[in-house]
Short mmCIF file of C-alpha atoms and ligand atoms in Angstrom, two decimals:
data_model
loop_
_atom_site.label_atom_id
_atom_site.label_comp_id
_atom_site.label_asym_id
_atom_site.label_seq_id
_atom_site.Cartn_x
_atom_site.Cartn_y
_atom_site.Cartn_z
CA UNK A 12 36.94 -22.43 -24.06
CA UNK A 13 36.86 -19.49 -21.71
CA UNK A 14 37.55 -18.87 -18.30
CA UNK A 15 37.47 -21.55 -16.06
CA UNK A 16 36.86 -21.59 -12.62
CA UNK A 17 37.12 -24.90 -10.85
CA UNK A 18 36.23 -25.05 -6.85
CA UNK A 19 36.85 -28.08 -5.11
CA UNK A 20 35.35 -28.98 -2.40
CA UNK A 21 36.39 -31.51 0.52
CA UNK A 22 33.46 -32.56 1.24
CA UNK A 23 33.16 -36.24 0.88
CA UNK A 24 33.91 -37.80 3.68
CA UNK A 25 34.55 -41.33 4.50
CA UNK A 26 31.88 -42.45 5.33
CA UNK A 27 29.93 -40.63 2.64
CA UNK A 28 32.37 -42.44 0.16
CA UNK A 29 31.92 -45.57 1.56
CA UNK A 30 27.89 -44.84 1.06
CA UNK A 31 27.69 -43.95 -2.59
CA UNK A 32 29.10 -46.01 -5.24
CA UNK A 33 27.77 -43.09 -8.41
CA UNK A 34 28.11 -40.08 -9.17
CA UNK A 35 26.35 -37.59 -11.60
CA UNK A 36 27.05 -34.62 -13.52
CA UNK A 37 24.64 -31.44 -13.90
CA UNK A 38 24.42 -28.75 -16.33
CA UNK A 39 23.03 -25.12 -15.25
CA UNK A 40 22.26 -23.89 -18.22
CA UNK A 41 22.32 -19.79 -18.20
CA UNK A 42 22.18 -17.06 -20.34
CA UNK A 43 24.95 -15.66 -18.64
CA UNK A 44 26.86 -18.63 -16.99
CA UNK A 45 27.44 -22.15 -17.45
CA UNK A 46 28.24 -24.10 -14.32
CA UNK A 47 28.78 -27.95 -14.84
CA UNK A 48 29.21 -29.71 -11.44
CA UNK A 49 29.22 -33.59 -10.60
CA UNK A 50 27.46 -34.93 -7.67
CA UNK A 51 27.81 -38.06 -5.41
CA UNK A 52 24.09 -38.08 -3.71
CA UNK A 53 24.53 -35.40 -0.58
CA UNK A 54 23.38 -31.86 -1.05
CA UNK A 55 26.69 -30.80 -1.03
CA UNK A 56 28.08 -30.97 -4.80
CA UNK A 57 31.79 -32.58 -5.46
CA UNK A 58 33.34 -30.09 -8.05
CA UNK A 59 31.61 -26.90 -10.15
CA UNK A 60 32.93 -25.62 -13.05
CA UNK A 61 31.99 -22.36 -13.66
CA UNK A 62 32.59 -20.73 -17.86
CA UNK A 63 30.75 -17.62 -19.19
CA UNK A 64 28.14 -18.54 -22.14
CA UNK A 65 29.97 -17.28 -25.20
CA UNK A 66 25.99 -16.99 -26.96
CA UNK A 67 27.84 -13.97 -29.05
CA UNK A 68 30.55 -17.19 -30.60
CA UNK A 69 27.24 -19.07 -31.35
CA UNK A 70 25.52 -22.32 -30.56
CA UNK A 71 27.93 -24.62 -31.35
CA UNK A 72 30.82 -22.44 -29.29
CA UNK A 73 28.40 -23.09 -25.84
CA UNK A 74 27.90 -26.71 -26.49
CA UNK A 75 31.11 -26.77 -27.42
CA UNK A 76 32.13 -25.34 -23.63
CA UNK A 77 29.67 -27.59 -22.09
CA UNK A 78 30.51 -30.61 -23.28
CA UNK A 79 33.95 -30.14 -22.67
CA UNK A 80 33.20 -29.51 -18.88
CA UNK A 81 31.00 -32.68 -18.57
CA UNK A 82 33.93 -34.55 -20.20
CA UNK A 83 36.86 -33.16 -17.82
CA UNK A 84 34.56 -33.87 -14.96
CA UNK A 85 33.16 -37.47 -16.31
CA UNK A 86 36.74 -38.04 -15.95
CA UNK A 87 37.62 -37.39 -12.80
CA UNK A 88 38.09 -40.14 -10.08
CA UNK A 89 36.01 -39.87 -7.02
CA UNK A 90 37.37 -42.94 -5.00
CA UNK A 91 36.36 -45.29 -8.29
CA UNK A 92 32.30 -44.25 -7.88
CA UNK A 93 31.07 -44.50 -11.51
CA UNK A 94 29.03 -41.99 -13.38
CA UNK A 95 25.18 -43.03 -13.38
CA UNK A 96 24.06 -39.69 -15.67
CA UNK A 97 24.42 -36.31 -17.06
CA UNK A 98 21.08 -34.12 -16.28
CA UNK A 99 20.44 -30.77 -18.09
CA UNK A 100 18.45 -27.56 -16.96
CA UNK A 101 17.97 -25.48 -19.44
CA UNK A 102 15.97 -21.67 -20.21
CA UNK A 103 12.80 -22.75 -21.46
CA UNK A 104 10.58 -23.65 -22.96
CA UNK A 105 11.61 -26.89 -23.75
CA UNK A 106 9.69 -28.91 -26.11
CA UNK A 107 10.11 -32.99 -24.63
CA UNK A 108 11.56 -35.46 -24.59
CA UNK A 109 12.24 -34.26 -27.73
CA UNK A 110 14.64 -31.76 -26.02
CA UNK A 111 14.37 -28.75 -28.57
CA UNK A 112 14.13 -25.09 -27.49
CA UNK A 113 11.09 -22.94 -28.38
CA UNK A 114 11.28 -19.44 -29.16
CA UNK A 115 13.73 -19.35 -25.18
CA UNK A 116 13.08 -15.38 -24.38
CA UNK A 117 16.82 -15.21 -22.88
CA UNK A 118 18.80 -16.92 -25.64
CA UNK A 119 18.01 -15.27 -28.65
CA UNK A 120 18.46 -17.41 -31.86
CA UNK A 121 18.18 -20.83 -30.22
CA UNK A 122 14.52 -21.02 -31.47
CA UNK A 123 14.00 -24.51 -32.80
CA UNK A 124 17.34 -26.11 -31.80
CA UNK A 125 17.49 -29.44 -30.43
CA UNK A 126 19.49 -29.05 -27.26
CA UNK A 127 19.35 -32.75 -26.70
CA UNK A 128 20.34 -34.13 -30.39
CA UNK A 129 23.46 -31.63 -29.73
CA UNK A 130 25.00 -32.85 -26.17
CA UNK A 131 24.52 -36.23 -27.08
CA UNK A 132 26.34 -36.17 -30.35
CA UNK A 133 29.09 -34.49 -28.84
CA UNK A 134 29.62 -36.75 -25.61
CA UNK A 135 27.83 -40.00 -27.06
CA UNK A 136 25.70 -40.62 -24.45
CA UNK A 137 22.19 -39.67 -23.56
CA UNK A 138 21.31 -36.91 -21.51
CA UNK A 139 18.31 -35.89 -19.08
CA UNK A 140 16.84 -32.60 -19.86
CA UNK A 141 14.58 -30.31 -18.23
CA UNK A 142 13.41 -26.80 -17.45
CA UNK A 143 16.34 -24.59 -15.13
CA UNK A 144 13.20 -23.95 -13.05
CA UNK A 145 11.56 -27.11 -13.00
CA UNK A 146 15.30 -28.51 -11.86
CA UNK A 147 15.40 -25.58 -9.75
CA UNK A 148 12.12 -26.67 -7.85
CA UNK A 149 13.15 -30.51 -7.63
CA UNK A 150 15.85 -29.34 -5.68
CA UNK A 151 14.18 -27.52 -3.57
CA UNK A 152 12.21 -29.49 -2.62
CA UNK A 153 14.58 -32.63 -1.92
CA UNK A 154 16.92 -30.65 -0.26
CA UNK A 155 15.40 -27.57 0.62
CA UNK A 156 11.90 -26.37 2.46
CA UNK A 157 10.61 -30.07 1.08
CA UNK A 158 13.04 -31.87 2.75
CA UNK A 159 12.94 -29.64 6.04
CA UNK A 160 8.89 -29.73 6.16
CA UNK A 161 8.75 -33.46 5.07
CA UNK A 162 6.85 -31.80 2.14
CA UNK A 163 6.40 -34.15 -1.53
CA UNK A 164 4.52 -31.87 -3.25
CA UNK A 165 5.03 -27.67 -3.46
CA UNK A 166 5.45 -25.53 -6.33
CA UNK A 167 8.66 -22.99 -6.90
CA UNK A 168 8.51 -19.41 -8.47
CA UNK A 169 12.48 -18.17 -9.11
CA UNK A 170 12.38 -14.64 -9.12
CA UNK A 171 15.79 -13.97 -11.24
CA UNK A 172 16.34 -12.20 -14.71
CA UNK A 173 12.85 -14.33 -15.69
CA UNK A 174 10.34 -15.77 -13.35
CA UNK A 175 10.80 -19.52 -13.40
CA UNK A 176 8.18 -21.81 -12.18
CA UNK A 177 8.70 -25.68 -11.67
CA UNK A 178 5.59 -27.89 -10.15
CA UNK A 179 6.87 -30.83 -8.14
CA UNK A 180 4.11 -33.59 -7.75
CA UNK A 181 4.38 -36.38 -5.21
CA UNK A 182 8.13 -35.98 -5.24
CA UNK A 183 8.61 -36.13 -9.17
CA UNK A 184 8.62 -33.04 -12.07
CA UNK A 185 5.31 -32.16 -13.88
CA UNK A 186 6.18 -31.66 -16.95
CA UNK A 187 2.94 -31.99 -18.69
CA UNK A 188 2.48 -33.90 -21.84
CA UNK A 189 5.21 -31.46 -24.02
CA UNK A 190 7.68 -30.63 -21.31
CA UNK A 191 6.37 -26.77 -21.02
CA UNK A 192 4.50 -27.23 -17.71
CA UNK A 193 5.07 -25.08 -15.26
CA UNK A 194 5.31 -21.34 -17.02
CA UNK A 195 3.53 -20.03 -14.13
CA UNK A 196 5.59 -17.14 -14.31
CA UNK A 197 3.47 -16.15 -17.33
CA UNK A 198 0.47 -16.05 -15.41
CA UNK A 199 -1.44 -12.52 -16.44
CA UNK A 200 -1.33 -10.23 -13.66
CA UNK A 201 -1.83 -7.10 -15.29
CA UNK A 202 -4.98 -6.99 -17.36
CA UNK A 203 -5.19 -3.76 -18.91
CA UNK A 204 -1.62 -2.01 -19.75
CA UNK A 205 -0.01 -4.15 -19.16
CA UNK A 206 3.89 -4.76 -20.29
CA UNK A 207 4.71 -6.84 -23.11
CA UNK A 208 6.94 -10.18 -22.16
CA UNK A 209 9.05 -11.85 -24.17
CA UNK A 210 6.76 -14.51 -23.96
CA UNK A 211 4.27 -12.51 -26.50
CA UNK A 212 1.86 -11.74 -24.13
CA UNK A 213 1.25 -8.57 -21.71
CA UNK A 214 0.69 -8.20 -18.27
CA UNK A 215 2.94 -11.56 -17.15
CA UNK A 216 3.96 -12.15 -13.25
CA UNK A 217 7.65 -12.41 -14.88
CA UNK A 218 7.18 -8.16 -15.92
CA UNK A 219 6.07 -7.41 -12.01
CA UNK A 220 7.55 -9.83 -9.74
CA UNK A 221 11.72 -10.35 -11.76
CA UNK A 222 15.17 -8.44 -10.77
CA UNK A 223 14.59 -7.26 -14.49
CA UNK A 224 11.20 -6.09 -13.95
CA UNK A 225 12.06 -4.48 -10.45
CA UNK A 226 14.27 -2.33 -12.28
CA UNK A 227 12.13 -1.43 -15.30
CA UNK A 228 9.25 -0.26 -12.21
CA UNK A 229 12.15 1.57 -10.35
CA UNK A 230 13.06 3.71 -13.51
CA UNK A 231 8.85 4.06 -14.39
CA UNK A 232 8.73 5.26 -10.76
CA UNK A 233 12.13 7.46 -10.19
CA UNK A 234 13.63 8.51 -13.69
CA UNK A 235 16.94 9.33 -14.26
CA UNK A 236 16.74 9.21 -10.10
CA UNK A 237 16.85 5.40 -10.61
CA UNK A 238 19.52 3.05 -9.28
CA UNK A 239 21.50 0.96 -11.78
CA UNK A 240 20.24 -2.87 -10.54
CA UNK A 241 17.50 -4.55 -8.56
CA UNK A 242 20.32 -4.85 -5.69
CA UNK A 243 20.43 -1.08 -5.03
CA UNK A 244 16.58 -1.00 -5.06
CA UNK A 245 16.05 -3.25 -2.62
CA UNK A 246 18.60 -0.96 -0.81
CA UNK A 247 17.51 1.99 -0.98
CA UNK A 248 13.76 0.47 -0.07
CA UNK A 249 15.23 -0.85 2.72
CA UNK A 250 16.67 2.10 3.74
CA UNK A 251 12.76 3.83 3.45
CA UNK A 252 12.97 5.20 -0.10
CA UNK A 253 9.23 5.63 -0.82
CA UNK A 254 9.80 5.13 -4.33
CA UNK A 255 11.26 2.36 -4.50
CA UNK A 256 9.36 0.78 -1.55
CA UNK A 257 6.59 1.36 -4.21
CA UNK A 258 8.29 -0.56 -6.69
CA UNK A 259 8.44 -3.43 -3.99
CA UNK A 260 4.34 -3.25 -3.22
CA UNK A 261 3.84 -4.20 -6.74
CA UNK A 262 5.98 -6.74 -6.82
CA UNK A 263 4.13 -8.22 -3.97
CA UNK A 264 0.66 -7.38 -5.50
CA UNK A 265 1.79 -9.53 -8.57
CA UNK A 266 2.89 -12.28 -6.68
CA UNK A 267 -0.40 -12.31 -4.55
CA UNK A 268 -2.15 -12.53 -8.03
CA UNK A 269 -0.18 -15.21 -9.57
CA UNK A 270 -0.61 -17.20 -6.32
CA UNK A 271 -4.09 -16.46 -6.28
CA UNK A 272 -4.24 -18.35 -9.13
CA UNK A 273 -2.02 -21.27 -8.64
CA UNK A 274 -3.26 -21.98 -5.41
CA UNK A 275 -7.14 -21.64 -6.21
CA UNK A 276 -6.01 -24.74 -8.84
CA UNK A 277 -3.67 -26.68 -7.00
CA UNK A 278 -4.42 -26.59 -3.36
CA UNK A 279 -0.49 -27.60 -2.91
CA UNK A 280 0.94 -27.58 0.84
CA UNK A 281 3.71 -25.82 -0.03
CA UNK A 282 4.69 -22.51 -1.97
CA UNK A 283 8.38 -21.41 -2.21
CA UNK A 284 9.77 -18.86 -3.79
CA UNK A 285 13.21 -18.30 -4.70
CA UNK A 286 15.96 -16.73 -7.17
CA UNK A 287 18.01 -12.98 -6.12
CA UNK A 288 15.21 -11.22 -5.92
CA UNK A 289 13.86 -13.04 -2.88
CA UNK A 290 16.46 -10.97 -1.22
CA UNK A 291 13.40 -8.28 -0.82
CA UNK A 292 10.97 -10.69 0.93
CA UNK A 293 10.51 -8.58 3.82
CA UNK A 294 10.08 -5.55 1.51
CA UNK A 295 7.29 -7.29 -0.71
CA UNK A 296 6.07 -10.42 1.52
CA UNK A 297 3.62 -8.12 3.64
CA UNK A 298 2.12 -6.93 0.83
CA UNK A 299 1.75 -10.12 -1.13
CA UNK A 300 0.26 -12.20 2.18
CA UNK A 301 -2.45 -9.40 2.73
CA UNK A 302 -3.63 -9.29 -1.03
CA UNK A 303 -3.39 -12.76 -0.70
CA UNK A 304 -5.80 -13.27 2.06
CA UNK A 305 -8.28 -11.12 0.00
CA UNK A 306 -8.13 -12.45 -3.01
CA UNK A 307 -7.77 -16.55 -2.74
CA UNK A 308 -10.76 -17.92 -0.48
CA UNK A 309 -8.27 -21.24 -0.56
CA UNK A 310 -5.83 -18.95 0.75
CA UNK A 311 -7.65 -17.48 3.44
CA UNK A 312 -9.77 -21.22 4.40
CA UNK A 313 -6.37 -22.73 4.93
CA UNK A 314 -3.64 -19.92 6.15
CA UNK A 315 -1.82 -21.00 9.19
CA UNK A 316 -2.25 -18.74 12.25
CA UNK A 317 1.48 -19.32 13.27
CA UNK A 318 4.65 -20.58 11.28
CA UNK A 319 5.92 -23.65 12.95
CA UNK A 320 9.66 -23.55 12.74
CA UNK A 321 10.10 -26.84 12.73
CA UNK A 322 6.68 -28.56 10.91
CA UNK A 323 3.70 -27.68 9.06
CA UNK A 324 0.48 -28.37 10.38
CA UNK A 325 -1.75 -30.76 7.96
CA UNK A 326 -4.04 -29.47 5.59
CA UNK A 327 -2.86 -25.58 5.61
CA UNK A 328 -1.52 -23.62 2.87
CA UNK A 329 2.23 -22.11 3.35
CA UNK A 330 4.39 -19.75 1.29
CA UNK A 331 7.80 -19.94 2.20
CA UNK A 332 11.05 -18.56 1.07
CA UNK A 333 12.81 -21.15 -0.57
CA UNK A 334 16.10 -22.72 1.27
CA UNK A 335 18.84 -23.00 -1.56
CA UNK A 336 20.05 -20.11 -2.98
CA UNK A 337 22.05 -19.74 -6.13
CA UNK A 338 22.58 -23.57 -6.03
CA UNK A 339 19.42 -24.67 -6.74
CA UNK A 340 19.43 -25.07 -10.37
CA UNK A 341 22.51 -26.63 -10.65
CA UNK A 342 21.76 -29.17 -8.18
CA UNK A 343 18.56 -30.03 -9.61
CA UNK A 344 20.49 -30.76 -12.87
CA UNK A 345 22.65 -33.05 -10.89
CA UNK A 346 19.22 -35.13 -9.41
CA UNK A 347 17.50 -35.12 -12.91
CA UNK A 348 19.63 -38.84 -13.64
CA UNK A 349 18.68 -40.03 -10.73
CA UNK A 350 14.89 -38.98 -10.55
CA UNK A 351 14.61 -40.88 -13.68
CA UNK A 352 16.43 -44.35 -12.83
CA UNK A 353 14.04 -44.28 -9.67
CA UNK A 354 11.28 -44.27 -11.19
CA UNK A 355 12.31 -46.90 -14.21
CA UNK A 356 11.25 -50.35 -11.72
CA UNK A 357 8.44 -48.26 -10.83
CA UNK A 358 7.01 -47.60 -14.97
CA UNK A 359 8.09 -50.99 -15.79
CA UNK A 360 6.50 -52.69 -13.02
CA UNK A 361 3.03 -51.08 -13.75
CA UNK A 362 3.49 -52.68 -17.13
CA UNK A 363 4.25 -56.18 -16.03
CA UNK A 364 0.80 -58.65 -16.71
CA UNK A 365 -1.19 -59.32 -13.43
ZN1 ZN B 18 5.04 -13.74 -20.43
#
């Protein structure tokens, strides 16, 4: 396989080893990277492996990789805990529990391929699978703004190469009935001209509110004047580039669109938004909570007047930027396993007779 890149990290302590008896492995999917890392129930993770996905070598090259990596870490001994699962976030969408990718915008040629058939033949055991931004948003919120606002239910937009969106529930995924809940970064926020997405439509938050799309606006907006990545034009916004500030008011426009709309449905307690592009919050966030208070009357009935630091008041509506960066994904992957042996007494016990 390629390049490997193994951190360890010291991080389990005594006591922490004395607490868990499990451990499970996660798979962050990318179109760019794989990163496999096993996981022993703190937010901290044990070991990450980090390879490049070969998608040029072919499918069978990357599950190749990947299953390799969940082997060399399903091997390793962390003070005799034993491995409990192997979870799986993957680019969507994701067709479940059948586990087979349909038409995935960012890996080109995977359209109909049965993710889950494939890991499981090559390490012979089942898998939990899932949407990279659905994981992404479990995360979040059982380790990130939901854990540090005692919050079970928010919804997650990733602002990264895509805009990923993952609804958590009363503490567990919506997936909806097929797995492909939670494409609110498709929501149409551009009615007339708008830009085509890889999803087939026009117009979609992911084409106003992604590090791609900021860059696509910056080059609309400046020309050959453009910088080369999202990075510099958050830079050279911050440093009071008109242009590119520009670029930044529409990203906060779209997001005060697509928010109109999720929140006007939902009536969640909790927003977050994430992903490298969240790196501009203070460049687009004043933007999106003014449209915001004109254009959702949900918004505007139940906007906090102040941001506790440390709680949110009851019954208000908050936006926040989300608390795990790069991580999130791949520690999601790692809680998939265990979301779903929690809930197994729970589904069984519903089904036992009076
Ligand atoms: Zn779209």
């Amino acid at each position: 396989m390629g390049t490997i890149i193994i951190f360890a990290l010291d991080i389990g302590s005594a006591r922490n080893r004395r607490m868990h008896e499990t451990f499970s492995i996660g798979v962050d999917f990318g179109g760019t990277n794989l990163r496999i890392a096993s996981y022993g129930g703190d937010v901290e993770l044990l070991d990450t492996i980090v390879a490049p996905t070969r998608l040029g070598d072919g499918r069978e090259a990357v599950i190749r990789d990947m299953c390799e990596a969940i082997e060399a870490l399903g091997k390793k001994d962390y003070g005799g805990r034993r491995l409990t699962g192997i979870g799986v976030g993957s680019p969507g969408p994701l067709e479940l529990p059948q586990g087979i990718l349909r038409n995935p915008p960012n890996l080109p040629g995977w359209d109909g391929f049965n993710l889950r058939e494939a890991i499981k033949s090559a390490i012979g055991r089942e898998i939990t699978l899932e949407s990279d931004a659905n994981a992404a948003a479990l995360a979040e919120q059982k380790w990130g703004t939901g854990r540090t606002y005692g919050v079970e239910s928010l919804c997650m937009l990733t602002l990264g190469t895509g805009v990923g969106n993952g609804l958590i529930l009363d503490g567990s995924i919506w997936h909806g009935s097929t797995g492909m809940g939670g494409e609110g970064g498709h929501i149409i926020v551009q009615d007339v001209d708008g830009a085509a997405c890889g999803c087939g439509g026009t117009g979609c938050l992911e084409q106003y509110a992604s590090a791609t799309a900021i860059l696509r606006m910056a080059v609309e907006i400046m020309g050959a004047d453009a910088p080369a990545s999202s990075h510099e034009v958050a830079l050279m916004a911050g440093a009071g580039d008109r242009r590119c500030l520009q670029v930044f008011k529409r990203v906060g426009h779209a997001l005060a669109v697509a928010l109109t709309a999720l929140i006007n449905t939902l009536n969640l307690p909790l927003y977050t938004i994430g992903g490298g592009a969240c790196e501009a919050w203070d460049l687009f966030a004043p933007v999106m909570f003014r449209e915001l208070r004109a254009r959702s009357y949900v918004y505007r009935l139940t906007a906090p007047d102040i941001l506790q630091t440390t709680s949110l008041e009851p019954h208000k509506t908050y936006i926040l930027r989300a608390e795990l960066g790069s991580n999130a994904g791949l520690l999601g992957a790692c809680l998939l396993p265990l979301q779903e042996k929690k809930s197994l007494p729970q589904a069984a016990g519903e089904l036992l007779p009076g």
